[in-house]
PDB file of C-alpha atoms in Angstrom:
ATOM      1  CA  UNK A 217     115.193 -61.652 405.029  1.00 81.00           C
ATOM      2  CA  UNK A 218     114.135 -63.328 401.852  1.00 82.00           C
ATOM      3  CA  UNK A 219     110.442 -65.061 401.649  1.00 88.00           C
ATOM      4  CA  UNK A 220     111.248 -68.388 400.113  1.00 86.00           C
ATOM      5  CA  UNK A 221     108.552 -67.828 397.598  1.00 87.00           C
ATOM      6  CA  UNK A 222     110.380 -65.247 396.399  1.00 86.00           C
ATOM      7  CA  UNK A 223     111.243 -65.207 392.376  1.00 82.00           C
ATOM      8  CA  UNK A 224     112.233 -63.009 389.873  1.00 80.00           C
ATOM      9  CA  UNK A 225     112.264 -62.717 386.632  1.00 79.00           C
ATOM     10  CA  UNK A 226     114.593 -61.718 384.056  1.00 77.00           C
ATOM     11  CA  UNK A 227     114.835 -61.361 380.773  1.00 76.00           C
ATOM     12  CA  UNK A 228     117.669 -60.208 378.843  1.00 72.00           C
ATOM     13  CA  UNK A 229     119.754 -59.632 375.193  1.00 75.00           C
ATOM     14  CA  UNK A 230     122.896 -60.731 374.457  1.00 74.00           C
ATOM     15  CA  UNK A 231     125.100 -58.315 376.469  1.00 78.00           C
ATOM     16  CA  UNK A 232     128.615 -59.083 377.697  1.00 81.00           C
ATOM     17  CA  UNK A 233     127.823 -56.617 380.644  1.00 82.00           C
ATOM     18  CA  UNK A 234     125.754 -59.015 382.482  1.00 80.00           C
ATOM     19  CA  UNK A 235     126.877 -60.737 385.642  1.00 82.00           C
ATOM     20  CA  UNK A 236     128.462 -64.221 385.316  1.00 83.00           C
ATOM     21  CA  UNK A 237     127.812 -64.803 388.685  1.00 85.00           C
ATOM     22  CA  UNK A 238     124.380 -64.276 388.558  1.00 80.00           C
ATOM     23  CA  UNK A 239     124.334 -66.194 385.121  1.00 78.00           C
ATOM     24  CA  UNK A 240     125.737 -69.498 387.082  1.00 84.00           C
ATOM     25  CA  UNK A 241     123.206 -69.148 390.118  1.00 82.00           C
ATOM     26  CA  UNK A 242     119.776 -69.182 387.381  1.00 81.00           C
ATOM     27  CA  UNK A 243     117.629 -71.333 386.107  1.00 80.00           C
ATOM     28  CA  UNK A 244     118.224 -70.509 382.660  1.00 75.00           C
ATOM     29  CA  UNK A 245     114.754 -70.782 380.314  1.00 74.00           C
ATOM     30  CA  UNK A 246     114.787 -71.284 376.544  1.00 70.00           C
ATOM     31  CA  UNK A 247     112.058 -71.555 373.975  1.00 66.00           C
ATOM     32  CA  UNK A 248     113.292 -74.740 371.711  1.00 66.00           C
ATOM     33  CA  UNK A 249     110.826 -75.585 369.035  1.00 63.00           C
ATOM     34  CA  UNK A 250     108.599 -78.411 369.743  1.00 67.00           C
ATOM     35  CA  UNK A 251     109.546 -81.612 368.275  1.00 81.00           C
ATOM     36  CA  UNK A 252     108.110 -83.126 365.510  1.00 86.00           C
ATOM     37  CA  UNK A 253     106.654 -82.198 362.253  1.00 91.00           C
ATOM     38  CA  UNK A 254     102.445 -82.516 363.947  1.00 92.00           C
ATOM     39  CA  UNK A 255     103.384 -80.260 367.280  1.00 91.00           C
ATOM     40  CA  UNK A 256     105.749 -78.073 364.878  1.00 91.00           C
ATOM     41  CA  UNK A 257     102.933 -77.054 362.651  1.00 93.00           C
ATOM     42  CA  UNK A 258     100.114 -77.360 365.445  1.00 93.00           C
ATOM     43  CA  UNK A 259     102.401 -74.779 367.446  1.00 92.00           C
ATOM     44  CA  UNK A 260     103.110 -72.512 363.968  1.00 93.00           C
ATOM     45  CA  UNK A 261      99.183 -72.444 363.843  1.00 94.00           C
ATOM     46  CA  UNK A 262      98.260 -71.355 367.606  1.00 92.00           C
ATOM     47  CA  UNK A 263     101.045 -68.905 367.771  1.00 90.00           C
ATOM     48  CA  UNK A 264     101.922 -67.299 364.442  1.00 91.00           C
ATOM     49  CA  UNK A 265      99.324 -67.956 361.535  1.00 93.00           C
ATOM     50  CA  UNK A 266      95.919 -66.775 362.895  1.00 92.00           C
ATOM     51  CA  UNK A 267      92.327 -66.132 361.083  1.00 93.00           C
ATOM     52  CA  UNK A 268      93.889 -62.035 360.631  1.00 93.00           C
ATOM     53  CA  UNK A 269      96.439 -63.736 358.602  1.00 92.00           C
ATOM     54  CA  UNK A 270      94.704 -66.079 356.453  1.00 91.00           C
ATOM     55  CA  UNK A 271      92.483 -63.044 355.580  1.00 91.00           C
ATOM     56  CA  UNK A 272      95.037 -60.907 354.414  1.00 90.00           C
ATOM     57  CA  UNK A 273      94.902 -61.983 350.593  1.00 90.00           C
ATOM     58  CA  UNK A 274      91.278 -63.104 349.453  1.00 86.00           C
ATOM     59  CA  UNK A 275      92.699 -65.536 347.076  1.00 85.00           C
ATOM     60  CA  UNK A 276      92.744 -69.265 347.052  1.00 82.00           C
ATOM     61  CA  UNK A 277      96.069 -69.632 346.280  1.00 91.00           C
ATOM     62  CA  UNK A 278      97.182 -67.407 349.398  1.00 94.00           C
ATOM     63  CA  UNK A 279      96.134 -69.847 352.348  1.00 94.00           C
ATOM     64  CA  UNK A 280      97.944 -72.677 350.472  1.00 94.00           C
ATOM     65  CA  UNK A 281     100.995 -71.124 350.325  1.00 95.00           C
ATOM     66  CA  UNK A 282     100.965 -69.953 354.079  1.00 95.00           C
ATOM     67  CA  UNK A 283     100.971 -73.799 354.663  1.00 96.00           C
ATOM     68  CA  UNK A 284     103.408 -74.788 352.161  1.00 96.00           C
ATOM     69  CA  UNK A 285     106.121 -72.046 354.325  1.00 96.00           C
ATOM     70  CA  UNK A 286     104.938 -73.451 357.461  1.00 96.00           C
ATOM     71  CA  UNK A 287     105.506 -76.949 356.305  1.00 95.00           C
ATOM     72  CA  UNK A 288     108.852 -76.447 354.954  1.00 95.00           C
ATOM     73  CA  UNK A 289     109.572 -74.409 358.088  1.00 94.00           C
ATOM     74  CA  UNK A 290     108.842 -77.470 360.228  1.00 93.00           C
ATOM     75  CA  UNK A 291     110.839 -79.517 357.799  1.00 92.00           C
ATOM     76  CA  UNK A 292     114.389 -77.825 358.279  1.00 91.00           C
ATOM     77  CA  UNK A 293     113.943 -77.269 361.475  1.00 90.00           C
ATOM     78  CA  UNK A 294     113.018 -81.086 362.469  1.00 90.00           C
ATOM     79  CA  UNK A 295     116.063 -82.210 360.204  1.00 89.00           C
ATOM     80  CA  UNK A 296     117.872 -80.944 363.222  1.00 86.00           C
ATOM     81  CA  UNK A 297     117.304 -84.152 365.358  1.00 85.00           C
ATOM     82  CA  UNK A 298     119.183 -86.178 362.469  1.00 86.00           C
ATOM     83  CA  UNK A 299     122.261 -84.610 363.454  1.00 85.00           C
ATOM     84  CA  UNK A 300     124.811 -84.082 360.596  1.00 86.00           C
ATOM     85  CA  UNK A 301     122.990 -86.235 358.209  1.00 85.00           C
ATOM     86  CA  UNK A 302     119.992 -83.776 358.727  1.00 87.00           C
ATOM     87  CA  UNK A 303     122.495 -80.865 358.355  1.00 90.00           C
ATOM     88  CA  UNK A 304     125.751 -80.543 357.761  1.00 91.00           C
ATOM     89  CA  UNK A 305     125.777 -77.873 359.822  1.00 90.00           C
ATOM     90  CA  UNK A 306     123.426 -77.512 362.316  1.00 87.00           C
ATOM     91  CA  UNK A 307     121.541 -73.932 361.770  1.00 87.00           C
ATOM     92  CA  UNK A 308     118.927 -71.952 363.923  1.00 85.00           C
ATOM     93  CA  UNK A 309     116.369 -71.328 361.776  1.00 87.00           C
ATOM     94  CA  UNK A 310     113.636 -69.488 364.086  1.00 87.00           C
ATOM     95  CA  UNK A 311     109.776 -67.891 363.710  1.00 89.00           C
ATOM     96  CA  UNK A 312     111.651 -64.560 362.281  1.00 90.00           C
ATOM     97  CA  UNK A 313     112.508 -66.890 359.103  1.00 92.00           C
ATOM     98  CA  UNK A 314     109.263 -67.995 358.913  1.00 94.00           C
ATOM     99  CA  UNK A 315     108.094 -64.403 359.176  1.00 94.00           C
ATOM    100  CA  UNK A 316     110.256 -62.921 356.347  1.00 94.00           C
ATOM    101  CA  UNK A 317     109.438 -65.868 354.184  1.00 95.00           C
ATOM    102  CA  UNK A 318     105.139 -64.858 354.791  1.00 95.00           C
ATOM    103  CA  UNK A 319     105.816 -61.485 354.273  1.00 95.00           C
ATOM    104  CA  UNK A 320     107.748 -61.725 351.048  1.00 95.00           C
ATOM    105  CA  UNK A 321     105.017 -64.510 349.547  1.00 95.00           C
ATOM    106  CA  UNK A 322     102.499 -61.904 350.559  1.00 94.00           C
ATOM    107  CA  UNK A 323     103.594 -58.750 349.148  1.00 94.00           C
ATOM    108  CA  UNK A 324     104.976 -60.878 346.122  1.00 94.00           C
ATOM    109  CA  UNK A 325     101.151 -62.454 345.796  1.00 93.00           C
ATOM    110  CA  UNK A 326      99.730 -59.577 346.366  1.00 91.00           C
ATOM    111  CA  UNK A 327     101.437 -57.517 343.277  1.00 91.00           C
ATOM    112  CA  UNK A 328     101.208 -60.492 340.774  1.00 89.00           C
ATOM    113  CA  UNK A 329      97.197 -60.399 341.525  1.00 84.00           C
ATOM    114  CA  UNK A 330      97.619 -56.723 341.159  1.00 79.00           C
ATOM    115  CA  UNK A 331      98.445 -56.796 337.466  1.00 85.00           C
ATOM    116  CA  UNK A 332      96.799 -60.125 336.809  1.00 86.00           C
ATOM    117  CA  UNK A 333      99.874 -62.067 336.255  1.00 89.00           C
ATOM    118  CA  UNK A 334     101.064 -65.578 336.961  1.00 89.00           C
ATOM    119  CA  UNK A 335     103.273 -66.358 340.099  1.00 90.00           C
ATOM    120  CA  UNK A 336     107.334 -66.025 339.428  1.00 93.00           C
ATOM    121  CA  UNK A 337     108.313 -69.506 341.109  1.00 94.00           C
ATOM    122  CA  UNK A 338     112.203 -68.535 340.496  1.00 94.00           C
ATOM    123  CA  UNK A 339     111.910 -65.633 342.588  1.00 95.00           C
ATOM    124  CA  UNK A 340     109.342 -67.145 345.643  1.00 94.00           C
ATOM    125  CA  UNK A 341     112.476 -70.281 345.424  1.00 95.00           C
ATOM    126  CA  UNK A 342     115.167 -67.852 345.860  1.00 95.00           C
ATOM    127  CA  UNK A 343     113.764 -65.687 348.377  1.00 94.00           C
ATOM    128  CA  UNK A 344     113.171 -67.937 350.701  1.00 93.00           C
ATOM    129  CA  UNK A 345     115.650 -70.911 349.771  1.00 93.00           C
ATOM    130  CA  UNK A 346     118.528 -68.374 349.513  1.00 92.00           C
ATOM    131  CA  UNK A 347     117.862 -65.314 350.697  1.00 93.00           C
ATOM    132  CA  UNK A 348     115.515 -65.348 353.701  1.00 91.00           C
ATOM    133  CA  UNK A 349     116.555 -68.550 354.764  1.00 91.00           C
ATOM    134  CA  UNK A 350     119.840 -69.348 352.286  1.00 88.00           C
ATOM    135  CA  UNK A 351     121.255 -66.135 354.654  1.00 87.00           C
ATOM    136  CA  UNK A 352     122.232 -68.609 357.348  1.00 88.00           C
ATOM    137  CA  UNK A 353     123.078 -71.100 355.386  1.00 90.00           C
ATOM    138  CA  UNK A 354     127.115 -71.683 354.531  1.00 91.00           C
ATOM    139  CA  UNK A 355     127.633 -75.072 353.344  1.00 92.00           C
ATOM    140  CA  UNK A 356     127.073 -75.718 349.710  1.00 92.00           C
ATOM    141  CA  UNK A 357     125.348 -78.885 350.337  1.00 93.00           C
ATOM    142  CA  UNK A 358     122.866 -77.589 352.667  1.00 92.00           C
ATOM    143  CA  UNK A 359     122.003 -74.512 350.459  1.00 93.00           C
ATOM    144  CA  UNK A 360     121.934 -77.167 347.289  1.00 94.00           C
ATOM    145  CA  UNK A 361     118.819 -79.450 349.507  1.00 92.00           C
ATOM    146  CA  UNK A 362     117.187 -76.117 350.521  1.00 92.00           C
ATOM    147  CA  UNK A 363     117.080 -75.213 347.151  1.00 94.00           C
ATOM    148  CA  UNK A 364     115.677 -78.662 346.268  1.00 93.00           C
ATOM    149  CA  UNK A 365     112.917 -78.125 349.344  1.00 93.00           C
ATOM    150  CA  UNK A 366     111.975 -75.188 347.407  1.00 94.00           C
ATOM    151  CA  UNK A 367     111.629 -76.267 344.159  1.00 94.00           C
ATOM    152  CA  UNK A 368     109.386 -79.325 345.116  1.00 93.00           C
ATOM    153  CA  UNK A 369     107.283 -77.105 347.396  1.00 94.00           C
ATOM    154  CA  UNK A 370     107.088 -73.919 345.607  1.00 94.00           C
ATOM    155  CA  UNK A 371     105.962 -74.606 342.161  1.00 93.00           C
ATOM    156  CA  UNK A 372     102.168 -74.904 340.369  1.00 93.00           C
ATOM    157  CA  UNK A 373     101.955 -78.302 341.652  1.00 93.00           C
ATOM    158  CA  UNK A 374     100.874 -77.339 345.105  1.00 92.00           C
ATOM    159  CA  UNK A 375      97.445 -75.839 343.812  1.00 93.00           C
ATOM    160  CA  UNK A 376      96.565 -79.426 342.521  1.00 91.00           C
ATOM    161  CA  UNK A 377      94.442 -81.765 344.175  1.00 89.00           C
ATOM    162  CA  UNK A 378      96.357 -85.008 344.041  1.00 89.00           C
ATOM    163  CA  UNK A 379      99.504 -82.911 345.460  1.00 91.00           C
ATOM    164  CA  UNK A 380     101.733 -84.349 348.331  1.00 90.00           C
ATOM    165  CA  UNK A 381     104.395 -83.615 349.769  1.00 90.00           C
ATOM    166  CA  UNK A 382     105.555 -87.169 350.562  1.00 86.00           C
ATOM    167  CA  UNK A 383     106.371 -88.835 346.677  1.00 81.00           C
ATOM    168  CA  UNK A 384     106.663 -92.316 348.419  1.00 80.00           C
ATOM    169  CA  UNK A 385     103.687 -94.407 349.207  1.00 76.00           C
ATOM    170  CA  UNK A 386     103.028 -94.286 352.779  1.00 77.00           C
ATOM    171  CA  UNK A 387      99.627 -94.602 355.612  1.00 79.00           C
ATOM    172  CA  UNK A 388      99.832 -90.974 355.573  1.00 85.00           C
ATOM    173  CA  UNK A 389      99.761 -88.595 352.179  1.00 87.00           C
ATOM    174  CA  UNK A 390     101.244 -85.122 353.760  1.00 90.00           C
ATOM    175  CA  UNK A 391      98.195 -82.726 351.821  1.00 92.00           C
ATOM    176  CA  UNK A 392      98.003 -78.712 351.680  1.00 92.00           C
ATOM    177  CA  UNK A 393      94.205 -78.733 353.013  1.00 92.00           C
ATOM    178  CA  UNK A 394      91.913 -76.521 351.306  1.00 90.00           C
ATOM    179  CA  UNK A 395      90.237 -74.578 353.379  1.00 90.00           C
ATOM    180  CA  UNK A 396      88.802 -70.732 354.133  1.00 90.00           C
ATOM    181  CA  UNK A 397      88.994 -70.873 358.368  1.00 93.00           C
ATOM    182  CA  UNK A 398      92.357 -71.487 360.732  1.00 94.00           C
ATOM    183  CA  UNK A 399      89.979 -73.785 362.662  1.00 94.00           C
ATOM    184  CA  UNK A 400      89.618 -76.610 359.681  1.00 95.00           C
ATOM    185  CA  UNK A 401      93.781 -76.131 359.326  1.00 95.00           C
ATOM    186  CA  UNK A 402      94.436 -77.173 362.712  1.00 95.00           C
ATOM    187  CA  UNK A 403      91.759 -79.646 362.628  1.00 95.00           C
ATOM    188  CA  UNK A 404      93.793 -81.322 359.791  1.00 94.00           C
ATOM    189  CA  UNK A 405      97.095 -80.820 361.477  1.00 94.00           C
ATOM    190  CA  UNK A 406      95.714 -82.793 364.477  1.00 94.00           C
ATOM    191  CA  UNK A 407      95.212 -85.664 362.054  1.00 93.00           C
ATOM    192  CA  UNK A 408      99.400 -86.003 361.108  1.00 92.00           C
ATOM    193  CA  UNK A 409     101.182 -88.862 362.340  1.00 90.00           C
ATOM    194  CA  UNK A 410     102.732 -88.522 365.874  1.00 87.00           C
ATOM    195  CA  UNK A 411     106.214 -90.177 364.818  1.00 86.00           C
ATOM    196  CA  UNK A 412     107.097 -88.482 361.265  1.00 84.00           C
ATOM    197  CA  UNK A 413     108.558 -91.097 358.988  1.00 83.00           C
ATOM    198  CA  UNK A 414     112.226 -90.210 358.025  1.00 81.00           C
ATOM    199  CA  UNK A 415     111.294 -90.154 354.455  1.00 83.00           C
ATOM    200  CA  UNK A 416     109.314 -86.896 354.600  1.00 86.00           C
ATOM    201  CA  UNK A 417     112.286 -85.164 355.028  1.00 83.00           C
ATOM    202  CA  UNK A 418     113.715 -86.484 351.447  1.00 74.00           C
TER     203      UNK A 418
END
């Protein structure tokens, strides 16, 4: 005899080995990313980008970065609810991108300090416009607008103060805060719009 509180739990990879039967009878779970550009960074900030990582390069130009990724990252992925005018093809872009993309800017950041010389923008763009995330990516239309994401985003621009990401006027100027603790970034994320105007995503 089964309690009726009873419940289990399972958690599985991709294996053709496991039983339709049981597959039909679940409750199937999935993580979706949240939805919108405030609870997409505000969740890329509680659950990925911590204090440890902020701390990791003790340079300015470091922390501003790690926002610019996250910020594109919660670009392409919200271009999703546009359907095929977002993308032409509707891709999965998940943390591991985002992961791949910190990594790279860090060990690439961390080597141009190194030997005290400037940033290579080319390579940062096409790393993560079409390598790290580019590797998913297989319509030429949708690799040409990541590449223009990338080019906006990743350039010398970003380290000035009057830099937005938004180039129209709006309420709202979308900023890369300054700041030295994950508490004043999340802080600033709770101050984005709730309903994202359609022209931050260009």
């Amino acid at each position: 005899e089964i309690d009726d509180d009873f419940r289990l739990w399972i958690t599985c990879e991709i294996t053709p080995r496991f039983p339709i039967g049981l597959l039909q009878l679940a409750i199937k779970v999935t993580l979706e990313p949240p939805q919108g550009l405030k609870a997409g960074l505000s969740r890329t900030y509680t659950t990925i980008v911590g204090q440890e990582l902020l701390d990791k390069i003790d340079h300015e130009k470091w922390r501003s970065l790690v926002f610019v990724q996250c910020f594109m990252h919660s670009i392409v992925q919200e271009r999703r609810k546009f359907g095929p005018i977002g993308w032409c093809i509707p891709y999965e872009y998940n943390n591991s991108d985002l992961d791949a993309s910190l990594l790279f800017i860090e060990k690439h950041l961390s080597s141009t300090i190194l030997v005290q010389l400037p940033l290579s923008w080319s390579t940062i763009q096409y790393m993560v416009a079409d390598v790290q995330y580019g590797g998913r990516i297989t319509d030429d239309l949708d690799r040409e607008l990541f590449q223009c994401y990338a080019a906006q985003w990743f350039c010398d621009e970003v380290f000035r103060q009057t830099f937005c990401f938004n180039k129209y006027p709006s309420e709202f100027s979308y900023k890369v805060p300054e700041a030295l603790e994950i508490a004043a970034y999340r802080t600033y994320i709770e101050t984005l719009p709730p309903v994202d105007s359609p022209l931050i995503f260009g």
